[in-house]
Amino acid sequence: MATPERPTRADVPAPLLERGREVEAITRAVRSGARGNGQMLLIEGPSGIGKSRLLIAAHHIGVDVGAEVLTTSGGELEQDFPLGLVLRLLETRLTRATSAERDAAFRGHAALAEPMLHRTLHETTTALTDQFVLLHSLYWLIANLAEERPLVLIADDLQWGDELSLRFLLYLTQRLGDLPVTIVGAVRTGDPAAENELVARLTLQASHTLQPTELSRDGVKKLLHTLLPDAGENDVLVEESWTATRGNPFLLRELATAMNSRAAVGAPDPYDAVPDTAPESVTRSVMLRIARLGDDALALTRAVAVLGTSTSLTSAAELAGLDYADATIAAERLTAAQIFADEAKLSFYHPMIRAAVYRKLPSHERARLHLEAATVLLAADADMNEVAVHVMRGTPTDAEWAHSALHSAAKSAARKGAPRAAARYLRRALTMKYDDPRQHANLLIDLGIMEAAAGEANSLGHLEAALDLIDESEEQARAMHALGQTLFRYGRPAEALPVFRRGADTFTDRELALRFEAGYMASATYLADHPHEAHKRVSALAATFPSHAALSSAERLLVLHLGVFRAMCEPRSADHGELVLRALGDGVTLWRETSDGMTITHAILALTWCGRAQDAAKVAGSVLTDARMRGDSLIFAEISLARSMAMYALGRVSEAMVDAQTAILGMKRGWNSTVPAPQGLMAYCLIDRGELEQAAEVVHDAEMQLRSRETRTLNVWFYMARGRLRLVHGDNVGAADDFLRVGNLLEANGFHNPGYMLVPWRSLAGLALHAVGKTDAATELMDRDIELAREFGLCSTLGSALRYRALIASPNPDIALFEESATVLESAESAPLEMARTLIELGSAQRRAGRKVRSRETLRKALDLAHYSGATAVEQQAHQELLVSGARPRRPVLRGLNALTPSEERIAGLLADGMTTRSIAETLYLTMSTVEWHRRNIYRKLDIDSREALRTALDDATKTPQILRADERQTDSQSLDNIP
């Protein structure tokens, strides 16, 4: 591959003075990055302080160490161009790559970023892409490029970078540790654009921050002697120049240029008076210098100022109204005069010069030139995003090409996961006139979807307006269903509900109508006072379904909602679980046929509530595998929450914790449909592990996410988690209040299933009430739990309720009830954690009754089960009880499979399945160094040194219950001959 050209500005003879410390820091960072220890170095300072000169030095240093150097720059006019700064960084590199090099660059997860670097866009809809997946894919693109040779990425004027580019640079910076990549960026302080949260976060993440200072008097003297060789030894000039510029290198150069210009025209004593260096004076000086170069130079600078960062001479000449030869001569003159930095790919020597030229254009002239720039770029087959940027700033037009450019730019922004930017382009397009109402309608549809994704309030109004313009039912359905799903996915079921309701009532096509009904049911599930109304509707519809034939996809969705409601509200859970399993199949096929992740998630949850957590884990695993392949991190987060609940119900605290964390991370990508449930599950796990401070932090975070009145039912997960935390801390009054709040919210919707919260809220409320002397109320609640658990047929919940009831028996805990609890839990699908809790209480009661030998046997079994579940706090409780009983329990496990952390267990399984470090990192959204660190810990704890040994160790462990592996996660899809 050819060595990158050195930047033109490096040829400017002015020396780099008093920057030895900065150059040394850049050199260290680049060399460290080249060795694989990635660095991010940020240069901060006011305009003209020399940041760009330091970036040029970084370019040279990168070339010297054998790195490939890629450069980019932010531009004031391009902040509405999503990912524009990053695309400028990568496009040239990828354009000149061979076919084999491109294949290598886009392998693995990087393939998802490839469409971002191609102009052609065939979609007819503005489909929203998951922003996180795109950033993750770009990360792997950088990693792939860096495998060939180290990278140095240079980014000037980051304060003008678009939001998505800054997010990517932050994402990359946080993962540089194991990449041979150095990022060197510059931020102009004092610019309002620099007061930006993302810029501030980049500054905090930087390995080093450089803040070059103004030149000293001696530095000013050396620079002036270089720039003004005819001025001689003039100490007065040096002092006045230092006073006028305060040692700002750019202003010094401008001052020297002004004096040289005076000398060139024969002015007397050109070096006696120091020109004014105030901003407006610099502007006048710059414009005077350009004017002296002729009308062609002036026209060309205006064209380049409008066109923006690094434009071509061909485009600039056309916009300036010059033929190519005249433009070439003007560009050479402007480069020699240090107005332009490069005469081939035109850009200004300094942003202050470009700002001076742009500000001097009257507003109407700027608008005219921007519109003309759009036509010039369009004719040159430029990226439509570039065309749209100028249409946005140009004189208003109704031209068809302008509309197409804006709509195309909106599609591109949506594909990059930037709905706000897409909405801005679409709103501008809506100001145009359209002969075809369908064009206007499509804009309204796309705008509504983008506004919904961005959390803006106008989406429903725009959809309503669109529907009035559309005649085709399929187009109407597409618009309404996309909007409904977007609203639901982003945690706004109250707004999604009327969209789905209208769709169900509007369309006569049965399949279409039923899909809207399914969306309506999903939204109603999370809205107070709506589930029963929705259940009546779905029951009436299900009664019309064929009883002896395979159901359609839409009918299966409705049957699933029927099963979900019954699982929450009605006894005989086994029947409801069978109904859900038959309609759901493997989950993946139905999801692919309907794109209805809402219903699939609810169905997996329903299986857990029905006591079929093992089946729930199987289906969730299948869907998660498919979601990984698609790169859909939002559905990945939602299904991770469902599997987290299944894992917790199975007593697998470690696995539940990992899945809950995945769901919480999904919130950062926009997923919000069931928050604060993930935080509640995470708090459950932390409490069971004895990590109470961390649990308190998660609960506090969940409190910040509490739902409004309409979606308040979801708050049960917060109150349940806080109640359990309060109970551990001895705040029985507060705990009882939280548990009873849970009950009030659930009962208001008729959610009577005692296993809905995975642990029985009535029994926990009873335990807290008993502690404050309200034993009668406690007994009533616990007896009700036992009664409901028997009616629903939930062994795990029944075993737990019997245990709590035994604890408040008078005068001593009831051993017979503890034994009944243990017997019931033995028949449960898999409830090792609940069994451990029961055996601890039983063993303790046996000891107090004088049956010490029996108690030790019971407690040892409890210790093993608690350890297997990963519930450290429960394990410690069993350990203490064994000590009191006179036993000598084993020490905490430091080696072996049981010593693995939740994350290590998951990575161990993937390693054993043959996945590479890289593929695991891509799958779990980790860095390769993180995976390697976990691998080393796994091998150390298991005392092994190979994957084969790891497979053997894991195979030996299959004698105990564990998560089903991916190749076992299959459930046959059956037809529904009879709907109960």
XYZ file of N, CA and C in Angstrom, residues 38-216:
537
model
N -3.511 1.221 22.452
C -4.156 2.378 21.850
C -4.248 3.576 22.770
N -4.139 4.767 22.180
C -4.156 6.011 22.946
C -5.105 7.007 22.283
N -5.669 7.891 23.106
C -6.449 9.015 22.585
C -5.840 10.280 23.163
N -5.340 11.143 22.293
C -4.697 12.378 22.727
C -5.510 13.550 22.191
N -5.856 14.475 23.062
C -6.688 15.614 22.670
C -5.922 16.907 22.877
N -5.955 17.756 21.842
C -5.289 19.060 21.910
C -6.375 20.125 22.037
N -6.334 20.894 23.096
C -7.328 21.933 23.347
C -6.662 23.306 23.283
N -7.405 24.285 22.785
C -6.870 25.630 22.796
C -7.708 26.565 21.965
N -7.519 27.864 22.151
C -8.284 28.845 21.378
C -7.850 28.849 19.919
N -8.632 29.497 19.092
C -8.327 29.577 17.671
C -6.976 30.240 17.457
N -6.177 29.626 16.565
C -4.899 30.215 16.204
C -3.745 29.824 17.088
N -3.974 28.992 18.103
C -2.903 28.693 19.058
C -1.905 27.672 18.497
N -2.270 27.021 17.371
C -1.332 26.083 16.767
C -1.754 24.623 16.861
N -3.030 24.362 17.102
C -3.508 22.973 17.206
C -3.311 22.225 15.887
N -3.641 22.883 14.797
C -3.533 22.214 13.500
C -2.079 21.911 13.156
N -1.161 22.791 13.556
C 0.267 22.522 13.311
C 0.713 21.281 14.080
N 0.173 21.103 15.286
C 0.509 19.906 16.065
C -0.089 18.650 15.428
N -1.248 18.780 14.809
C -1.838 17.639 14.111
C -0.985 17.247 12.909
N -0.414 18.267 12.237
C 0.498 17.976 11.127
C 1.727 17.230 11.649
N 2.216 17.658 12.808
C 3.347 16.951 13.416
C 2.959 15.507 13.739
N 1.747 15.300 14.212
C 1.276 13.938 14.513
C 1.234 13.096 13.250
N 0.837 13.718 12.132
C 0.806 13.023 10.845
C 2.211 12.530 10.480
N 3.209 13.399 10.598
C 4.581 13.025 10.280
C 5.079 11.930 11.207
N 4.758 12.038 12.478
C 5.212 11.036 13.446
C 4.593 9.680 13.122
N 3.307 9.691 12.763
C 2.644 8.441 12.398
C 3.300 7.779 11.206
N 3.614 8.568 10.176
C 4.277 8.023 8.985
C 5.652 7.466 9.358
N 6.359 8.175 10.237
C 7.700 7.749 10.625
C 7.710 6.417 11.359
N 6.652 6.105 12.138
C 6.619 4.833 12.871
C 5.989 3.723 12.039
N 5.644 4.014 10.774
C 5.099 2.996 9.890
C 3.602 2.812 9.983
N 2.919 3.760 10.590
C 1.461 3.659 10.716
C 0.776 4.221 9.472
N -0.444 3.812 9.269
C -1.275 4.425 8.238
C -2.014 5.587 8.895
N -1.972 6.745 8.293
C -2.558 7.954 8.878
C -3.818 8.330 8.104
N -4.916 8.447 8.814
C -6.182 8.892 8.220
C -6.581 10.186 8.899
N -7.032 11.163 8.101
C -7.358 12.472 8.658
C -8.787 12.871 8.328
N -9.337 13.699 9.198
C -10.674 14.248 8.987
C -10.769 15.551 9.757
N -11.870 16.250 9.523
C -12.058 17.532 10.203
C -13.532 17.847 10.285
N -13.929 18.441 11.399
C -15.305 18.909 11.531
C -15.497 20.194 10.755
N -16.735 20.459 10.376
C -17.046 21.682 9.643
C -18.336 22.295 10.147
N -18.358 23.606 10.280
C -19.536 24.286 10.811
C -20.802 23.955 10.032
N -20.693 23.804 8.729
C -21.873 23.630 7.887
C -22.358 22.190 7.849
N -21.609 21.277 8.417
C -21.892 19.859 8.194
C -22.311 19.117 9.451
N -22.720 19.827 10.486
C -23.070 19.154 11.727
C -24.384 18.386 11.626
N -25.181 18.664 10.588
C -26.415 17.918 10.368
C -26.206 16.700 9.475
N -24.964 16.396 9.142
C -24.637 15.263 8.277
C -24.202 14.106 9.189
N -25.114 13.210 9.563
C -24.776 12.165 10.540
C -23.616 11.301 10.072
N -22.652 11.161 10.923
C -21.462 10.351 10.702
C -20.553 10.943 9.635
N -20.800 12.190 9.261
C -20.015 12.800 8.194
C -18.539 12.857 8.506
N -18.191 13.226 9.728
C -16.786 13.349 10.091
C -16.082 11.994 9.998
N -16.746 10.936 10.461
C -16.140 9.604 10.425
C -16.071 9.079 8.991
N -17.100 9.339 8.200
C -17.079 8.873 6.813
C -15.948 9.540 6.031
N -15.712 10.813 6.293
C -14.578 11.481 5.630
C -13.256 10.835 6.045
N -13.213 10.339 7.264
C -12.017 9.677 7.759
C -11.747 8.372 7.004
N -12.822 7.650 6.663
C -12.674 6.289 6.149
C -12.861 6.142 4.639
N -13.664 7.027 4.042
C -14.064 6.812 2.654
C -12.873 6.734 1.693
N -11.945 7.661 1.806
C -10.805 7.671 0.891
C -9.990 6.396 1.050
N -9.791 5.998 2.292
C -9.023 4.768 2.561
C -9.687 3.556 1.912
N -11.011 3.457 2.026
C -11.713 2.292 1.508
C -11.904 2.372 -0.004
N -11.979 3.587 -0.525
C -12.137 3.745 -1.975
C -10.901 3.258 -2.713
N -9.734 3.511 -2.158
C -8.510 3.103 -2.851
C -8.104 1.658 -2.544
N -8.858 0.977 -1.670
C -8.528 -0.399 -1.307
C -8.878 -1.350 -2.447
N -8.138 -2.439 -2.539
C -8.459 -3.478 -3.508
C -9.673 -4.263 -3.031
N -10.206 -5.089 -3.914
C -11.366 -5.906 -3.547
C -11.039 -6.805 -2.362
N -9.862 -7.401 -2.362
C -9.462 -8.285 -1.255
C -9.316 -7.496 0.043
N -8.770 -6.286 -0.065
C -8.619 -5.455 1.139
C -9.968 -5.045 1.694
N -10.919 -4.743 0.819
C -12.265 -4.382 1.289
C -12.937 -5.571 1.969
N -12.771 -6.753 1.373
C -13.353 -7.949 1.993
C -12.794 -8.158 3.396
N -11.487 -7.954 3.545
C -10.859 -8.113 4.860
C -11.345 -7.035 5.832
N -11.507 -5.825 5.324
C -11.931 -4.718 6.190
C -13.344 -4.921 6.707
N -14.227 -5.478 5.864
C -15.633 -5.597 6.248
C -16.005 -7.003 6.717
N -15.051 -7.778 7.141
C -15.402 -9.116 7.606
C -15.993 -9.048 9.015
N -16.708 -10.095 9.367
C -17.300 -10.158 10.697
C -18.366 -9.101 10.892
N -18.442 -8.586 12.102
C -19.476 -7.590 12.426
C -19.281 -6.277 11.682
N -18.089 -6.053 11.137
C -17.856 -4.823 10.375
C -18.725 -4.769 9.129
N -19.235 -5.925 8.684
C -20.059 -5.956 7.474
C -21.296 -5.088 7.613
N -21.791 -4.919 8.840
C -22.995 -4.121 9.041
C -22.751 -2.637 8.760
N -21.481 -2.228 8.758
C -21.169 -0.818 8.480
C -20.957 -0.561 6.999
N -20.825 -1.624 6.206
C -20.506 -1.432 4.793
C -21.537 -0.587 4.054
N -22.866 -0.772 4.305
C -23.834 0.068 3.582
C -23.676 1.556 3.866
N -23.112 1.920 5.010
C -22.923 3.331 5.333
C -21.922 3.994 4.399
N -21.062 3.182 3.803
C -20.005 3.725 2.958
C -20.312 3.568 1.473
N -21.591 3.292 1.170
C -22.045 3.220 -0.213
C -23.169 4.215 -0.415
N -23.211 4.818 -1.554
C -24.219 5.862 -1.785
C -25.579 5.298 -2.137
N -25.605 4.206 -2.899
C -26.874 3.719 -3.431
C -27.795 3.319 -2.301
N -29.035 3.745 -2.381
C -30.016 3.475 -1.346
C -31.325 3.118 -2.027
N -31.701 1.861 -1.968
C -32.852 1.405 -2.740
C -34.134 1.359 -1.912
N -34.022 1.489 -0.585
C -35.221 1.352 0.230
C -36.255 2.417 -0.113
N -37.515 2.012 -0.043
C -38.597 2.972 -0.266
C -39.047 3.584 1.048
N -38.570 3.043 2.149
C -38.982 3.562 3.454
C -37.772 4.076 4.207
N -38.054 4.907 5.162
C -36.994 5.421 6.019
C -36.924 4.534 7.249
N -36.249 3.406 7.124
C -36.192 2.432 8.207
C -35.089 2.801 9.187
N -35.417 2.761 10.463
C -34.474 3.193 11.490
C -33.526 2.061 11.850
N -32.242 2.359 11.849
C -31.218 1.393 12.228
C -30.853 1.595 13.692
N -30.427 0.508 14.327
C -29.966 0.553 15.708
C -28.607 1.257 15.752
N -28.562 2.406 16.399
C -27.337 3.202 16.421
C -26.187 2.442 17.063
N -26.467 1.718 18.141
C -25.392 1.016 18.834
C -24.744 -0.029 17.929
N -25.570 -0.763 17.186
C -25.024 -1.783 16.294
C -24.107 -1.151 15.261
N -24.488 0.005 14.746
C -23.653 0.691 13.767
C -22.304 1.084 14.384
N -22.322 1.646 15.582
C -21.075 2.039 16.227
C -20.192 0.821 16.486
N -20.830 -0.263 16.930
C -20.087 -1.501 17.180
C -19.459 -2.017 15.882
N -20.184 -1.910 14.778
C -19.667 -2.368 13.489
C -18.496 -1.497 13.028
N -18.617 -0.197 13.215
C -17.516 0.698 12.850
C -16.272 0.416 13.699
N -16.495 0.074 14.958
C -15.355 -0.301 15.819
C -14.601 -1.475 15.199
N -15.357 -2.485 14.741
C -14.696 -3.653 14.164
C -14.079 -3.334 12.806
N -14.621 -2.376 12.090
C -13.992 -1.934 10.851
C -12.619 -1.335 11.152
N -12.548 -0.492 12.165
C -11.255 0.078 12.567
C -10.303 -1.035 13.015
N -10.826 -1.992 13.792
C -9.980 -3.100 14.259
C -9.435 -3.903 13.083
N -10.284 -4.135 12.089
C -9.836 -4.878 10.910
C -8.753 -4.113 10.146
N -8.954 -2.810 9.960
C -7.964 -2.003 9.245
C -6.634 -1.980 9.995
N -6.711 -1.973 11.320
C -5.495 -1.876 12.134
C -4.718 -3.185 12.181
N -5.327 -4.288 11.731
C -4.601 -5.561 11.730
C -3.482 -5.546 10.696
N -3.687 -4.809 9.602
C -2.686 -4.767 8.539
C -1.487 -3.924 8.954
N -1.744 -2.762 9.510
C -0.688 -1.898 10.023
C -1.324 -0.942 11.024
N -0.536 -0.405 11.981
C -1.111 0.495 12.988
C -1.798 1.693 12.332
N -2.767 2.237 13.021
C -3.503 3.389 12.517
C -3.251 4.606 13.398
N -3.160 5.753 12.759
C -3.213 7.044 13.452
C -4.389 7.803 12.852
N -5.372 8.094 13.674
C -6.578 8.797 13.226
C -6.506 10.225 13.738
N -6.510 11.181 12.815
C -6.354 12.592 13.164
C -7.655 13.322 12.846
N -8.184 14.025 13.833
C -9.464 14.721 13.664
C -9.350 16.142 14.186
N -9.437 17.102 13.284
C -9.364 18.517 13.660
C -10.771 19.065 13.894
N -10.859 20.133 14.660
C -12.126 20.842 14.902
C -13.253 19.898 15.329
N -12.972 19.105 16.356
C -13.978 18.157 16.845
C -15.211 18.867 17.406
N -15.063 20.118 17.793
C -16.225 20.838 18.326
C -17.307 21.003 17.270
N -16.952 20.857 16.001
C -17.932 20.962 14.913
C -18.337 19.586 14.379
N -17.884 18.533 15.037
C -18.252 17.197 14.587
C -19.734 16.933 14.805
N -20.331 16.141 13.916
C -21.731 15.775 14.092
C -21.861 14.829 15.278
N -23.056 14.771 15.843
C -23.294 14.019 17.075
C -22.907 12.548 16.944
N -23.293 11.918 15.845
C -23.042 10.488 15.700
C -21.553 10.187 15.580
N -20.815 11.050 14.883
C -19.363 10.864 14.788
C -18.708 10.981 16.157
N -19.144 11.967 16.937
C -18.577 12.123 18.276
C -18.900 10.920 19.147
N -20.108 10.367 18.984
C -20.474 9.170 19.751
C -19.560 7.993 19.365
N -19.286 7.875 18.076
C -18.415 6.783 17.660
C -17.002 6.970 18.207
N -16.463 8.177 18.114
C -15.116 8.405 18.628
C -15.041 8.114 20.124
N -16.105 8.449 20.851
C -16.150 8.127 22.274
C -16.190 6.613 22.474
N -17.025 5.934 21.683
C -17.138 4.472 21.758
C -15.789 3.820 21.466
N -15.110 4.307 20.425
C -13.809 3.763 20.059
C -12.766 4.051 21.132
N -12.773 5.260 21.653
C -11.803 5.652 22.673
C -11.895 4.746 23.890
N -13.111 4.380 24.272
C -13.300 3.529 25.447
C -12.830 2.096 25.215
N -12.492 1.763 23.957
C -12.097 0.391 23.618
C -10.740 0.336 22.934
N -9.915 1.338 23.145
C -8.633 1.409 22.439
C -7.565 0.509 23.029
N -7.763 0.043 24.245
C -6.691 -0.616 24.982
C -5.998 -1.739 24.253
N -6.748 -2.495 23.414
C -6.123 -3.635 22.751
C -5.990 -3.435 21.250
N -6.029 -2.195 20.797
C -5.913 -1.914 19.368
C -4.649 -1.106 19.076
N -3.976 -1.375 17.954
C -2.831 -0.543 17.542
C -3.322 0.727 16.851
N -4.030 1.529 17.603
C -4.688 2.718 17.054
C -4.417 3.906 17.978
N -4.043 5.022 17.382
C -3.895 6.282 18.124
C -4.855 7.298 17.527
N -5.626 7.932 18.370
C -6.495 9.021 17.944
C -5.878 10.325 18.436
N -5.684 11.274 17.539
C -5.218 12.605 17.928
C -6.272 13.588 17.436
N -6.925 14.253 18.368
C -7.982 15.191 18.019
C -7.700 16.580 18.541
N -8.386 17.558 17.951
C -8.217 18.948 18.376
C -9.583 19.576 18.594
N -9.692 20.369 19.660
C -10.938 21.053 20.007
C -10.631 22.520 20.227
N -11.401 23.373 19.560
C -11.230 24.822 19.725
C -11.996 25.275 20.967
N -11.306 25.699 21.989
C -11.966 26.224 23.183
C -12.463 27.639 22.903
N -13.458 28.048 23.663
C -14.029 29.374 23.465
C -15.106 29.397 22.407
N -15.253 28.323 21.657
C -16.314 28.225 20.659
C -17.541 27.623 21.340
N -18.730 28.206 21.178
C -19.928 27.645 21.826
C -20.142 26.173 21.495
N -19.720 25.739 20.296
C -19.903 24.343 19.905
C -19.106 23.402 20.801
N -18.032 23.919 21.421
C -17.208 23.077 22.285
C -17.901 22.795 23.614
N -18.932 23.589 23.948
C -19.691 23.350 25.190
C -20.711 22.257 24.909
N -20.217 21.079 24.723
C -20.995 19.963 24.225
C -20.699 18.767 25.119
N -21.750 18.052 25.536
C -21.550 16.930 26.451
C -20.621 15.881 25.865
N -20.781 15.576 24.569
C -19.955 14.543 23.969
C -18.490 14.970 23.886
N -18.259 16.248 23.584
C -16.879 16.753 23.568
C -16.283 16.664 24.968
N -17.095 17.014 25.978
C -16.619 16.938 27.355
C -16.287 15.501 27.747
N -17.113 14.548 27.316
C -16.859 13.143 27.633
C -15.619 12.627 26.911
N -15.398 13.099 25.696
C -14.169 12.738 24.987
C -12.939 13.248 25.732
N -13.050 14.468 26.233
C -11.938 15.051 26.981
C -11.617 14.214 28.212
N -12.676 13.758 28.913
C -12.468 12.942 30.104
C -11.861 11.586 29.773
N -12.197 11.038 28.591
C -11.709 9.717 28.209
C -10.304 9.746 27.615
N -9.829 10.927 27.225
C -8.531 11.018 26.560
C -7.404 10.530 27.466
N -6.439 9.811 26.869
C -5.273 9.371 27.635
C -4.417 10.563 28.043
N -4.339 11.548 27.154
C -3.560 12.760 27.414
C -4.319 13.956 26.856
N -4.223 15.078 27.543
C -4.803 16.317 27.051
C -3.698 17.368 26.992
N -3.498 17.933 25.803
C -2.474 18.960 25.626
C -3.148 20.314 25.481
N -2.578 21.301 26.118
C -3.116 22.665 26.048
C -1.967 23.631 25.736
N -1.604 23.715 24.451
C -0.468 24.574 24.080
C -0.714 26.024 24.474
N 0.323 26.661 24.923
C 0.209 28.049 25.381
C 0.691 29.002 24.288
N 0.442 30.300 24.525
C 0.926 31.314 23.586
C 2.457 31.339 23.595
N 3.015 31.845 22.520
C 4.468 31.947 22.434
C 4.995 33.007 23.403
N 6.154 32.734 23.932
C 6.824 33.725 24.779
C 7.367 34.858 23.910
